[in-house]
Amino acid sequence: MSAHKHAQTHYPVVDLIKHRWSPRAFTAQPLNDDDLRTLFEAAAWAPSAMNEQPWRFIYAHREQTEAFQKLWDCLLPGNQPWAQHAAVLVVVLARKTMGANNAPNRHYLHDTGLATANLLLQAASMGIHGHVMGGFDLAKTQQALHLPADLEPATFLALGYVGEAEQLEEPFRSRELAPRSRKPLSEFVFENQLPQ
């Protein structure tokens, strides 16, 4: 069963982080609106520069066929076969400028990423899983959602309850069953300065 792919960490981290992962197999069980609101509430409490909260979310339930299809159509072919089974698709948007004066916000993508991480950790605590997708058509997304120039699609999320890897076609089934891994800390953590 693919429902538990706990991270094998080299140092102790909280279970919530160890248990969060990105499945591609989802059950047919829908997400209710109260649970979704809880996820977005968690996102709301992420830190952001000047408390700008530059994130915006557009979502559609799988049962909302037309709205769900519109979001699904924006995904690239590598994500469409499995993402069609998610309970909810979410487009994560990031506002590029400050609300008070329209000055550029250099931290808009970083802060939107923090909100997305909050959402995913809250989801994991509730037995809900999310898969972040960078594989989407940027221009198609902007056009389909009639986005203003100030809002940039940052990523898509597939949300739902974990299904069985066996329901996936290849190559997705093998990816679902593969062990999780991360680079060692020595590749990205440096005391005082970068190595010369």
Coordinates of C-alpha atoms in Angstrom, one line a residue:
M1 CA 0.0 0.0 0.0
S2 CA 1.3 3.4 -0.9
A3 CA -0.4 5.4 1.8
H4 CA 2.7 5.5 4.1
K5 CA 6.0 6.7 2.6
H6 CA 7.6 8.2 5.7
A7 CA 10.9 10.0 5.2
Q8 CA 14.0 8.3 6.6
T9 CA 15.7 11.4 8.0
H10 CA 19.3 11.6 9.3
Y11 CA 18.3 13.9 12.1
P12 CA 15.1 14.0 14.1
V13 CA 12.3 16.1 12.6
V14 CA 8.6 16.3 13.6
D15 CA 6.4 13.4 12.4
L16 CA 4.2 15.8 10.4
I17 CA 7.2 16.6 8.1
K18 CA 8.3 13.0 7.9
H19 CA 4.8 11.8 6.9
R20 CA 4.0 14.5 4.3
W21 CA 4.6 13.3 0.8
S22 CA 3.3 13.8 -2.7
P23 CA 1.2 11.0 -4.0
R24 CA -0.2 10.6 -7.5
A25 CA -2.8 8.0 -6.6
F26 CA -6.0 9.4 -5.1
T27 CA -9.2 7.7 -4.0
A28 CA -12.7 8.8 -5.2
Q29 CA -13.5 10.3 -1.8
P30 CA -14.3 14.0 -2.1
L31 CA -12.9 16.8 0.2
N32 CA -15.6 18.7 2.1
D33 CA -15.6 22.5 2.1
D34 CA -14.9 22.7 5.9
D35 CA -11.7 20.8 5.5
L36 CA -10.7 22.9 2.5
R37 CA -11.3 26.1 4.5
T38 CA -9.1 24.7 7.2
L39 CA -6.3 24.2 4.7
F40 CA -6.7 27.8 3.4
E41 CA -6.8 29.1 6.9
A42 CA -3.5 27.4 7.6
A43 CA -2.1 29.1 4.5
A44 CA -3.3 32.4 5.7
W45 CA -1.1 32.3 8.8
A46 CA 2.2 31.9 6.9
P47 CA 4.7 34.6 7.4
S48 CA 5.2 37.2 4.6
A49 CA 7.2 40.3 3.9
M50 CA 5.3 43.3 5.4
N51 CA 2.4 40.9 6.0
E52 CA 1.5 41.4 2.4
Q53 CA 0.1 37.8 2.1
P54 CA 0.6 37.8 -1.7
W55 CA -1.0 34.4 -2.2
R56 CA -4.3 33.7 -3.9
F57 CA -6.0 30.4 -4.5
I58 CA -8.5 29.3 -7.1
Y59 CA -9.8 25.8 -6.6
A60 CA -12.4 23.3 -8.1
H61 CA -13.8 20.1 -6.8
R62 CA -13.7 17.1 -9.2
E63 CA -17.5 17.0 -9.0
Q64 CA -17.6 20.6 -10.5
T65 CA -16.9 19.1 -13.9
E66 CA -16.6 22.3 -15.9
A67 CA -14.5 24.2 -13.4
F68 CA -12.3 21.2 -12.7
Q69 CA -11.8 20.5 -16.4
K70 CA -10.8 24.1 -17.0
L71 CA -8.0 23.8 -14.4
W72 CA -7.0 20.3 -15.6
D73 CA -6.7 21.5 -19.2
C74 CA -3.9 23.9 -18.0
L75 CA -1.8 21.0 -16.8
L76 CA 1.0 19.5 -19.0
P77 CA 0.5 16.0 -20.3
G78 CA 2.9 14.5 -17.7
N79 CA 0.4 15.5 -14.9
Q80 CA -3.0 15.1 -16.6
P81 CA -3.3 11.2 -16.4
W82 CA -3.1 11.0 -12.6
A83 CA -4.3 14.5 -11.6
Q84 CA -7.7 13.9 -13.1
H85 CA -8.4 11.7 -10.1
A86 CA -7.6 14.3 -7.4
A87 CA -10.5 15.4 -5.2
V88 CA -9.6 19.1 -5.7
L89 CA -7.3 21.0 -8.1
V90 CA -5.9 24.3 -6.8
V91 CA -4.1 27.0 -8.7
V92 CA -1.7 28.9 -6.4
L93 CA -1.3 32.5 -7.5
A94 CA 1.3 35.1 -6.3
R95 CA 0.8 38.8 -6.4
K96 CA 3.9 40.5 -7.7
T97 CA 3.4 44.0 -6.2
M98 CA 2.7 45.5 -2.7
G99 CA -0.9 46.4 -2.0
A100 CA -0.2 49.8 -0.5
N101 CA 1.8 51.3 -3.4
N102 CA 2.1 48.8 -6.2
A103 CA 5.9 48.7 -5.7
P104 CA 7.5 45.4 -6.7
N105 CA 7.4 42.7 -4.0
R106 CA 10.7 40.9 -4.3
H107 CA 9.5 38.2 -1.9
Y108 CA 6.2 37.3 -3.6
L109 CA 7.1 33.8 -4.7
H110 CA 9.0 33.0 -1.6
D111 CA 6.1 34.0 0.6
T112 CA 3.5 32.2 -1.5
G113 CA 5.7 29.1 -1.2
L114 CA 5.5 29.5 2.6
A115 CA 1.7 29.6 2.5
T116 CA 1.6 26.6 0.2
A117 CA 3.9 24.7 2.7
N118 CA 1.5 25.6 5.5
L119 CA -1.4 24.3 3.5
L120 CA 0.3 21.0 2.7
L121 CA 1.4 20.4 6.3
Q122 CA -2.1 21.1 7.6
A123 CA -3.4 18.7 5.0
A124 CA -1.0 16.0 6.1
S125 CA -2.2 16.4 9.7
M126 CA -5.7 15.7 8.5
G127 CA -4.9 12.6 6.4
I128 CA -5.2 14.7 3.2
H129 CA -2.3 14.7 0.8
G130 CA -1.2 17.2 -1.9
H131 CA 1.0 17.0 -4.9
V132 CA 2.6 20.2 -6.1
M133 CA 2.8 20.6 -9.9
G134 CA 5.1 22.9 -11.8
G135 CA 4.1 21.2 -15.0
F136 CA 1.4 23.5 -16.3
D137 CA 1.0 25.9 -19.3
L138 CA 1.6 29.4 -18.0
A139 CA 0.0 31.3 -20.8
K140 CA -3.0 28.9 -21.0
T141 CA -3.6 29.3 -17.2
Q142 CA -3.4 33.1 -17.4
Q143 CA -5.9 33.1 -20.3
A144 CA -8.3 30.5 -18.9
L145 CA -8.6 32.3 -15.6
H146 CA -8.5 35.8 -17.0
L147 CA -5.7 36.8 -14.7
P148 CA -4.4 40.3 -14.3
A149 CA -0.7 40.9 -15.1
D150 CA -0.1 41.4 -11.4
L151 CA -1.0 37.8 -10.5
E152 CA 1.4 35.0 -11.5
P153 CA 0.5 31.4 -11.4
A154 CA 3.1 29.9 -9.1
T155 CA 2.0 26.2 -9.1
F156 CA -0.9 23.8 -9.1
L157 CA -1.9 21.4 -6.3
A158 CA -3.7 18.1 -6.5
L159 CA -5.4 17.4 -3.2
G160 CA -7.2 14.3 -2.0
Y161 CA -6.9 11.0 0.0
V162 CA -4.2 8.6 -1.0
G163 CA -5.2 5.7 -3.2
E164 CA -3.4 2.6 -4.3
A165 CA -0.3 2.7 -6.5
E166 CA -1.7 -0.1 -8.6
Q167 CA -4.4 2.2 -10.0
L168 CA -1.7 4.2 -11.8
E169 CA -0.3 3.5 -15.2
E170 CA 3.4 3.5 -15.8
P171 CA 5.7 5.4 -15.3
F172 CA 3.6 6.8 -12.4
R173 CA 3.1 3.5 -10.6
S174 CA 6.9 3.0 -10.3
R175 CA 7.4 6.6 -9.1
E176 CA 4.6 6.1 -6.5
L177 CA 6.3 3.0 -5.1
A178 CA 9.9 4.3 -5.2
P179 CA 11.6 5.2 -1.9
R180 CA 11.7 8.9 -1.0
S181 CA 15.1 10.6 -1.0
R182 CA 16.7 13.9 -0.4
K183 CA 20.2 15.4 -1.0
P184 CA 22.5 15.2 2.0
L185 CA 22.8 18.4 4.1
S186 CA 26.4 18.7 3.1
E187 CA 25.3 19.6 -0.4
F188 CA 23.3 22.7 0.6
V189 CA 24.2 23.7 4.1
F190 CA 27.4 25.7 4.7
E191 CA 28.7 27.4 7.9
N192 CA 29.9 31.0 7.4
Q193 CA 30.3 30.9 3.6
L194 CA 30.0 28.9 0.4
P195 CA 32.9 26.5 -0.3
Q196 CA 35.5 28.0 -2.7

